Amino acid sequence: MRKKVDVFQQPHYVANFTQAIVNALSPEQRGRLVVGGDGRYFNAEAIQVILKVLVGNGIREVLVGADGILSTPAVSNLIRKSKADGGIVLSASHNPGGPGKDFGIKFNNASGSPAPENITQAIYDQTRSISEYQWADLPELKLEAGSEYTFLDTKIRVVDSVDDYAALMQTLFDFDRIGDAIRSGGLSVCFDGMHAVTGPYARRIFGDLLGVSQDRLWNCDALTDFGGGHPDPNRVYAKTLYDFMMGESATDLGAASDGDGDRNMIMGRGAFVSPSDSLALIAQHHQSIPQFKSGLVGVARSMPTSTALDRVAQHLNISCYETPTGWKFFGNLLDQGLVRLCGEESFGTSGDHVREKDGVWTVLCWLSILADKQVSAQELLAQHWTSFGRSYYCRHDYEGLDADKAQTIIDQLAGAKGKLLGRKMGAMSVADVNVFRYEDPVDGSVSENQGVRVVFDDHSRVVYRLSGTGTDSATLRVYLEQIERDAQNQGADAIVYNESLGQFANDIADIQATTGLSEPTVKT
Ligand code: ZN
């Protein structure tokens, strides 16, 4: 649940919601819970309330991050490592924090994954009927690493925010090898913590353990308002890093992570690596990453993410799953061992070590690849495109649309196959129009209407998806992917390259006619 922080600051609100989470758990699931957040404004106050409610309910043990701080992947790790029954994450991810800004509370299940829909629905149902909460009248607890408290039937253990996560990373990557490359000057790195939760993780892992100098670890003081910034690692909000990496003094790798540490942006010297390409390159070079030495088995991407990953998977002769947008859809595939690597176009990548996307981990993947291959990220991209073709990828967002009109656009497109088949766009012609439907191969659950795909004869695509429905305004996301196989034409800017496809996408969906917008509000 994500809302303005003022909503959470209302009397009883956090206590009620915490009780709703507990009520949705069976008695056997009330053994051990992990609690931590991204440190944004109101994190500290909310944690104290949550602990009172958990003690009031007789939860046997609660692991809480020092000062209430844990990154989202670190919560996922702690749940798995301590065999907890679940965890409560306080975060609004990449949304701004501070008075009047955003806050959120999320529940993860025993595998460390964001709760699937049956659990979130059960929690929601509880919030509709809740009439009381259990409360232990505790003093304000000092949350220092190593502290332990026992109240009634509950033991509270305060754990260092970084220790367990750093230890996990050291089992997955060759820190000696990466550290040698960095300390010898053969591999230079710059990381932007965006004044968010990954600051302390970056200082420990990139700084102390791998030897990146402190002046290359930017904005690593975690602040409750993220320094007034928007902790979303992309070309717009991590512009300082972007400009630095495009400039004279760029390092070999530049990276940033978001508010709660699950997203990442990756750049090479003079080269922005799109999240879809990053995912495909990690798959291609997985042998450079100790975690994946025994093979990937399978990989997965969200449906709108580019098909670059599919081409690598085909080359590796492994399965590639296409899931609806939302990290929770990877959970079953990972739990069953069907995939070991997954990712989405919205700057999220992770492996089978946790059940969340993982920003710092993705940076370590890239450091492993660069230390092993000893060629630049730009060169790796060029090699990848030559071998597999380049998926020129970008996203056009039409924001603030009337929800009904946005739905009309999707409905019309869904029924437009007959009209659109054979329609030309440059040298390509429309070969298929379909509505994405996902049947989970593990539990058989079905998710309908997950977006409309317009597919061309050369496998290039336009995908349309609605986001933020259920409120009065909606965002129409249009994902543009053009596959360029001619190595001579693979060096262009993706946004420029896809201009005419974006216009085509607007035309065939009647976006201008329906909304009056001839251009998207955001191009990324
Ligand atoms: Zn996030």
XYZ file of C-alpha atoms and ligand atoms in Angstrom:
525
model
C 0.000 0.000 0.000
C 1.451 3.300 -1.102
C -0.085 6.658 -0.177
C 0.838 10.163 0.864
C 2.608 10.114 4.213
C -0.133 12.300 5.759
C -2.512 9.373 5.363
C -0.180 7.084 7.315
C 0.304 9.781 9.970
C -3.360 9.704 10.933
C -4.019 8.281 14.419
C -4.268 4.448 14.458
C -3.609 4.146 10.710
C -0.279 2.266 10.807
C -1.447 0.186 13.784
C -4.633 -0.800 11.955
C -2.781 -1.746 8.804
C -0.191 -3.762 10.728
C -2.989 -5.580 12.542
C -4.658 -6.268 9.175
C -1.416 -7.907 8.002
C -1.211 -10.042 11.152
C -4.885 -11.008 10.852
C -4.247 -12.217 7.306
C -1.584 -14.621 8.591
C -2.479 -18.045 9.907
C -1.471 -18.750 13.552
C 1.491 -20.835 12.304
C 2.727 -17.851 10.275
C 3.063 -15.642 13.346
C 6.435 -17.042 14.378
C 9.133 -14.791 12.975
C 8.845 -11.570 10.970
C 11.442 -9.188 9.519
C 10.829 -5.428 9.607
C 12.773 -2.655 7.903
C 12.417 0.283 5.574
C 14.226 2.616 3.224
C 14.669 5.307 5.889
C 12.339 7.842 4.339
C 10.443 10.416 6.394
C 8.142 8.686 8.963
C 10.085 5.381 8.715
C 11.378 5.765 12.289
C 7.954 6.563 13.797
C 6.139 3.836 11.844
C 8.649 1.162 12.923
C 7.949 1.891 16.608
C 4.209 1.491 16.051
C 4.665 -1.710 14.078
C 6.818 -3.233 16.839
C 4.163 -2.414 19.446
C 1.484 -4.136 17.380
C 3.665 -7.182 16.652
C 4.454 -7.580 20.374
C 0.768 -7.048 21.160
C -0.021 -9.958 18.872
C 2.557 -12.257 20.444
C 4.749 -12.667 17.358
C 7.509 -14.969 18.648
C 10.474 -13.112 17.141
C 10.952 -9.894 15.184
C 14.166 -9.062 13.317
C 14.430 -5.350 12.721
C 17.112 -3.419 10.855
C 19.283 -0.986 12.847
C 17.500 2.395 13.027
C 14.690 0.654 11.161
C 16.746 0.583 7.958
C 16.909 -2.309 5.484
C 16.933 -2.172 1.701
C 14.159 -4.121 0.001
C 16.506 -6.875 -1.293
C 18.103 -7.015 2.182
C 14.666 -7.687 3.731
C 14.117 -10.426 1.177
C 17.484 -11.955 2.079
C 16.844 -11.784 5.839
C 13.457 -13.453 5.472
C 15.056 -16.327 3.570
C 18.154 -16.596 5.724
C 16.277 -16.567 9.036
C 13.470 -18.769 7.667
C 10.992 -16.099 8.712
C 7.299 -16.280 7.943
C 7.410 -12.973 6.129
C 8.496 -9.386 6.339
C 7.179 -5.866 6.447
C 8.915 -3.346 4.182
C 8.441 0.381 4.687
C 9.037 2.122 1.387
C 7.482 3.934 -1.513
C 10.356 2.736 -3.733
C 11.530 5.483 -6.098
C 8.825 7.993 -5.116
C 9.954 11.172 -3.315
C 9.972 11.204 0.499
C 9.492 13.912 3.108
C 6.545 15.777 4.638
C 3.648 15.674 2.191
C 5.453 13.129 -0.004
C 5.012 9.367 -0.314
C 5.128 6.452 2.094
C 4.274 2.792 1.834
C 3.990 -0.518 3.665
C 4.377 -3.814 1.872
C 4.260 -7.425 2.992
C 6.610 -10.099 1.664
C 5.926 -13.797 2.088
C 8.110 -16.556 3.512
C 10.059 -16.957 0.280
C 10.982 -13.267 0.475
C 8.765 -12.349 -2.466
C 6.244 -9.493 -2.608
C 2.986 -11.029 -1.428
C 0.927 -12.630 -4.187
C -2.565 -11.402 -4.881
C -4.388 -13.840 -2.577
C -2.446 -12.461 0.403
C -2.734 -8.779 -0.557
C -6.461 -9.326 -1.093
C -6.761 -10.966 2.331
C -4.961 -8.000 3.938
C -7.192 -5.571 2.078
C -10.296 -7.460 3.200
C -9.053 -7.212 6.792
C -8.653 -3.438 6.473
C -12.331 -3.217 5.496
C -13.581 -5.050 8.570
C -10.984 -4.398 11.276
C -12.451 -3.196 14.587
C -9.517 -3.437 17.007
C -5.787 -3.899 17.186
C -3.564 -5.549 19.788
C -1.062 -3.165 21.291
C 1.791 -3.476 23.769
C 2.547 -0.247 25.567
C 6.322 -0.293 25.004
C 8.814 2.473 25.597
C 10.467 4.033 22.555
C 13.026 1.389 21.505
C 16.583 2.300 20.572
C 17.284 0.312 17.432
C 21.026 -0.224 17.646
C 22.576 -3.197 15.870
C 23.038 -6.068 18.302
C 20.355 -4.924 20.767
C 17.863 -7.514 21.952
C 14.623 -6.960 23.794
C 12.073 -9.332 25.213
C 8.541 -8.113 25.845
C 5.753 -10.528 26.817
C 6.116 -13.476 24.405
C 8.132 -11.559 21.803
C 11.865 -11.312 21.272
C 13.043 -8.319 19.217
C 16.502 -8.578 17.666
C 18.078 -5.540 16.012
C 20.373 -6.561 13.140
C 22.976 -4.552 11.269
C 21.378 -3.208 8.084
C 24.224 -4.289 5.809
C 26.033 -7.326 7.370
C 23.846 -10.179 6.132
C 23.355 -8.689 2.702
C 27.087 -8.048 2.257
C 27.813 -11.613 3.379
C 25.357 -12.930 0.792
C 26.988 -10.878 -1.981
C 30.389 -12.350 -1.035
C 29.029 -15.845 -1.669
C 27.739 -14.853 -5.125
C 30.649 -12.847 -6.560
C 34.436 -13.063 -6.621
C 35.272 -10.044 -4.450
C 39.029 -10.666 -4.717
C 38.923 -10.522 -8.465
C 36.717 -7.437 -8.689
C 38.670 -5.743 -5.883
C 41.998 -6.441 -7.609
C 40.694 -4.896 -10.820
C 39.485 -1.811 -8.961
C 42.537 -1.372 -6.714
C 44.963 -1.809 -9.620
C 43.209 1.006 -11.464
C 42.056 -1.331 -14.219
C 38.399 -0.786 -13.419
C 37.001 2.561 -12.291
C 33.548 2.900 -10.792
C 31.201 5.686 -9.787
C 28.023 5.035 -7.810
C 25.185 7.449 -7.005
C 23.212 6.456 -3.898
C 20.697 9.249 -4.553
C 20.632 9.959 -0.772
C 18.602 6.788 -0.394
C 18.938 3.427 1.311
C 21.814 1.973 -0.736
C 24.273 4.586 0.580
C 25.463 2.472 3.530
C 25.439 -0.678 1.371
C 27.573 1.024 -1.282
C 30.053 2.348 1.273
C 30.545 -1.107 2.778
C 30.453 -3.223 -0.383
C 31.923 -0.975 -3.087
C 34.052 1.124 -0.731
C 35.349 -1.020 2.171
C 35.272 -4.419 0.483
C 36.129 -3.560 -3.127
C 38.259 -0.440 -2.759
C 36.190 2.149 -4.605
C 37.340 5.538 -3.270
C 34.847 7.517 -1.206
C 34.820 10.404 -3.668
C 33.386 8.017 -6.256
C 30.490 7.105 -3.962
C 28.136 10.015 -4.442
C 25.124 10.948 -2.321
C 25.642 7.974 -0.018
C 24.335 9.735 3.095
C 20.822 8.358 3.410
C 18.416 11.231 4.107
C 14.753 11.090 5.090
C 13.800 13.316 2.152
C 16.442 11.892 -0.239
C 17.968 15.357 -0.321
C 14.781 16.682 -1.883
C 15.438 14.587 -4.982
C 13.467 11.947 -6.773
C 15.330 8.687 -6.002
C 14.577 7.081 -9.350
C 17.700 5.943 -11.220
C 17.135 6.951 -14.816
C 18.430 9.505 -17.309
C 16.137 12.196 -15.935
C 16.559 11.879 -12.161
C 20.144 10.611 -12.121
C 21.122 13.313 -14.578
C 24.328 14.317 -12.783
C 25.626 10.765 -13.067
C 24.369 10.492 -16.646
C 26.166 13.683 -17.693
C 29.317 12.615 -15.848
C 29.345 9.257 -17.632
C 28.850 10.950 -21.000
C 31.686 13.397 -20.279
C 35.491 13.486 -20.409
C 36.192 12.180 -16.904
C 33.743 9.249 -16.990
C 34.599 6.015 -15.175
C 34.411 2.510 -16.681
C 31.128 1.880 -14.896
C 28.573 4.322 -13.530
C 25.569 3.135 -11.577
C 22.735 4.350 -9.381
C 20.033 2.767 -7.272
C 16.619 3.927 -6.095
C 14.927 4.821 -2.805
C 14.743 1.287 -1.416
C 17.639 -0.267 -3.329
C 15.853 -2.584 -5.718
C 16.226 -0.642 -8.984
C 19.429 0.135 -10.859
C 20.778 2.215 -13.686
C 23.902 1.028 -15.479
C 26.170 3.123 -17.669
C 29.476 2.536 -19.355
C 31.876 5.275 -20.369
C 29.847 7.270 -22.882
C 27.151 4.619 -23.037
C 23.748 4.318 -21.409
C 22.823 0.652 -20.996
C 19.079 0.223 -21.312
C 17.621 -2.066 -18.632
C 16.536 -4.524 -21.329
C 20.054 -4.640 -22.768
C 21.566 -4.903 -19.286
C 19.451 -7.971 -18.603
C 20.360 -9.551 -21.949
C 24.080 -8.875 -21.449
C 24.092 -10.356 -17.944
C 22.493 -13.481 -19.435
C 24.975 -13.548 -22.310
C 27.986 -13.224 -19.987
C 26.619 -15.201 -17.044
C 29.754 -17.335 -17.010
C 31.629 -14.282 -15.711
C 29.405 -14.321 -12.603
C 30.200 -17.024 -10.012
C 26.537 -17.246 -8.931
C 25.638 -18.457 -12.419
C 28.696 -20.630 -13.157
C 26.557 -23.765 -13.087
C 24.280 -22.348 -15.786
C 21.161 -20.228 -15.931
C 18.573 -23.010 -16.510
C 16.061 -20.387 -17.630
C 15.459 -16.638 -17.626
C 12.388 -14.419 -17.466
C 11.372 -10.903 -18.387
C 8.221 -8.872 -18.015
C 6.225 -8.752 -21.235
C 7.022 -5.129 -22.211
C 10.759 -5.667 -21.650
C 12.609 -5.964 -24.965
C 13.119 -9.308 -26.667
C 16.927 -8.996 -26.539
C 16.846 -11.514 -23.666
C 14.877 -14.004 -25.775
C 17.544 -14.024 -28.468
C 20.291 -14.671 -25.918
C 18.207 -17.433 -24.306
C 17.681 -19.048 -27.688
C 21.433 -18.934 -28.297
C 22.071 -20.484 -24.858
C 19.335 -23.024 -25.527
C 17.459 -22.217 -22.310
C 13.851 -21.240 -21.623
C 12.769 -17.613 -21.606
C 9.511 -16.812 -19.791
C 7.403 -13.743 -20.490
C 5.403 -12.585 -17.457
C 3.019 -9.712 -16.691
C 4.481 -6.508 -15.247
C 5.135 -6.841 -11.503
C 8.030 -8.551 -9.726
C 5.723 -10.967 -7.888
C 5.152 -12.852 -11.151
C 8.758 -14.075 -11.095
C 8.336 -15.621 -7.636
C 6.939 -19.009 -8.657
C 9.422 -19.399 -11.519
C 12.335 -18.720 -9.156
C 10.940 -20.890 -6.345
C 10.537 -23.818 -8.751
C 14.045 -23.361 -10.116
C 12.719 -22.747 -13.634
C 14.661 -19.478 -13.943
C 17.721 -18.025 -12.218
C 17.775 -14.520 -13.739
C 14.940 -12.115 -14.418
C 14.289 -8.470 -15.103
C 12.055 -5.716 -16.351
C 12.382 -2.616 -18.496
C 11.683 -0.374 -15.505
C 15.277 -0.660 -14.225
C 14.858 -3.907 -12.270
C 17.088 -6.990 -12.431
C 17.767 -9.854 -10.054
C 18.725 -13.473 -9.659
C 17.595 -16.440 -7.612
C 19.423 -15.293 -4.455
C 16.476 -13.159 -3.242
C 12.873 -12.652 -4.363
C 13.113 -8.931 -5.063
C 14.874 -6.965 -7.729
C 18.296 -5.974 -6.517
C 20.173 -2.802 -7.435
C 23.544 -3.378 -5.750
C 23.599 -6.975 -7.003
C 23.128 -5.777 -10.586
C 26.097 -3.437 -10.214
C 28.160 -6.396 -8.950
C 27.096 -8.424 -12.003
C 28.436 -5.684 -14.248
C 31.647 -5.335 -12.248
C 32.150 -9.108 -12.564
C 31.643 -9.009 -16.311
C 33.908 -5.998 -16.843
C 36.659 -7.442 -14.588
C 36.465 -10.761 -16.424
C 36.140 -9.574 -20.035
C 38.465 -6.592 -19.703
C 36.716 -4.674 -22.456
C 34.555 -1.571 -22.061
C 30.811 -1.661 -21.506
C 30.423 0.177 -24.794
C 32.380 -2.537 -26.595
C 30.319 -5.261 -24.881
C 27.140 -3.554 -26.079
C 28.468 -3.268 -29.627
C 29.462 -6.943 -29.648
C 26.051 -7.908 -28.312
C 24.231 -5.914 -30.982
C 26.401 -7.339 -33.764
C 25.675 -10.881 -32.625
C 22.019 -10.595 -31.683
C 20.741 -7.423 -33.352
C 19.959 -4.280 -31.393
C 16.539 -3.794 -29.863
C 16.174 -0.034 -30.023
C 13.957 0.415 -27.033
C 12.124 3.309 -25.435
C 8.871 4.121 -23.708
C 6.329 6.817 -24.429
C 4.060 7.654 -21.505
C 0.783 9.486 -21.906
C 0.047 10.645 -18.370
C -3.015 12.051 -16.653
C -5.518 10.524 -19.068
C -9.158 10.158 -18.294
C -9.363 6.509 -17.158
C -12.326 5.705 -19.405
C -10.670 7.170 -22.480
C -7.472 5.257 -21.752
C -9.471 2.044 -21.482
C -11.212 2.856 -24.774
C -7.830 3.074 -26.497
C -6.864 -0.374 -25.210
C -10.236 -1.935 -26.057
C -10.210 -0.571 -29.606
C -6.682 -1.835 -30.197
C -7.529 -5.255 -28.818
C -10.192 -5.603 -31.518
C -8.206 -4.022 -34.346
C -6.273 -7.028 -35.631
C -8.264 -7.292 -38.854
C -7.806 -3.602 -39.589
C -4.090 -3.471 -38.743
C -2.708 -6.665 -40.276
C -0.332 -5.810 -43.114
C -0.150 -2.107 -42.173
C 3.293 -0.770 -43.182
C 5.702 1.087 -40.945
C 8.865 1.743 -42.965
C 10.065 -1.644 -44.210
C 8.094 -3.521 -41.548
C 4.488 -4.629 -41.674
C 2.120 -5.631 -38.875
C 2.025 -9.424 -38.554
C -0.052 -9.848 -35.403
C -2.100 -7.978 -32.810
C -2.885 -9.769 -29.567
C -3.824 -9.241 -25.936
C -1.287 -10.649 -23.490
C -2.657 -13.295 -21.164
C -0.435 -15.133 -18.692
C -0.975 -18.570 -17.296
C 1.469 -19.244 -14.463
C 3.225 -22.529 -15.356
C 3.597 -23.411 -11.663
C 0.202 -22.795 -10.068
C -1.926 -22.390 -13.202
C -3.290 -18.991 -12.139
C -4.348 -16.812 -15.047
C -3.831 -13.067 -15.494
C -5.937 -11.610 -18.313
C -5.645 -8.317 -20.207
C -1.994 -7.596 -19.451
C -1.505 -5.297 -22.448
C -1.910 -5.227 -26.227
C 0.975 -6.250 -28.472
C 1.340 -5.106 -32.069
C 4.010 -7.349 -33.572
C 5.773 -6.732 -36.898
C 7.039 -9.284 -39.380
C 10.640 -8.764 -38.186
C 9.619 -9.252 -34.502
C 9.785 -5.530 -33.705
C 6.896 -4.574 -31.408
C 4.717 -1.883 -29.958
C 3.163 -2.744 -26.593
C 0.354 -0.763 -24.980
C -0.380 -1.030 -21.284
C -2.384 0.939 -18.746
C -0.903 1.895 -15.409
C -2.442 3.569 -12.386
C -5.991 2.558 -13.158
C -8.534 2.434 -10.367
C -8.084 6.144 -9.660
C -9.609 8.861 -11.875
C -6.521 9.319 -14.033
C -4.535 6.703 -15.907
C -1.185 6.499 -17.650
C -0.977 4.843 -21.041
C 2.459 3.342 -21.515
C 3.574 2.690 -25.071
C 6.687 0.516 -25.319
C 8.548 0.808 -28.618
C 10.991 -1.842 -29.759
C 12.603 -1.864 -33.185
C 15.119 -4.549 -33.948
C 18.047 -3.338 -36.061
C 20.223 -6.108 -37.430
C 22.492 -3.972 -39.608
C 25.632 -3.250 -37.555
C 26.105 0.003 -39.501
C 22.885 1.393 -38.027
C 23.255 0.287 -34.424
C 24.854 3.409 -32.974
C 21.896 5.797 -32.918
C 20.053 7.268 -29.938
C 17.096 5.013 -29.110
C 14.653 7.865 -28.524
C 15.521 9.478 -31.869
C 15.553 6.147 -33.708
C 12.052 5.308 -32.475
C 10.432 8.683 -33.284
C 8.556 7.467 -36.356
C 7.494 4.247 -34.638
C 6.135 6.382 -31.786
C 4.097 8.423 -34.256
C 2.850 5.206 -35.869
C 1.871 3.918 -32.419
C -0.076 7.113 -31.720
C -1.830 6.872 -35.121
C -2.962 3.251 -35.019
C -4.270 3.617 -31.445
C -6.100 6.880 -32.211
C -4.371 8.402 -29.192
C -4.520 11.951 -30.507
C -8.120 11.572 -31.649
C -9.151 10.169 -28.255
C -7.056 12.287 -25.881
C -5.955 15.311 -27.908
C -2.307 14.398 -27.232
C -0.184 14.309 -30.382
C 2.945 13.612 -28.315
C 3.600 11.617 -25.133
C 4.105 13.546 -21.896
C 7.321 11.605 -21.149
C 9.820 9.801 -23.380
C 12.313 7.542 -21.617
Zn 12.322 0.502 -5.519
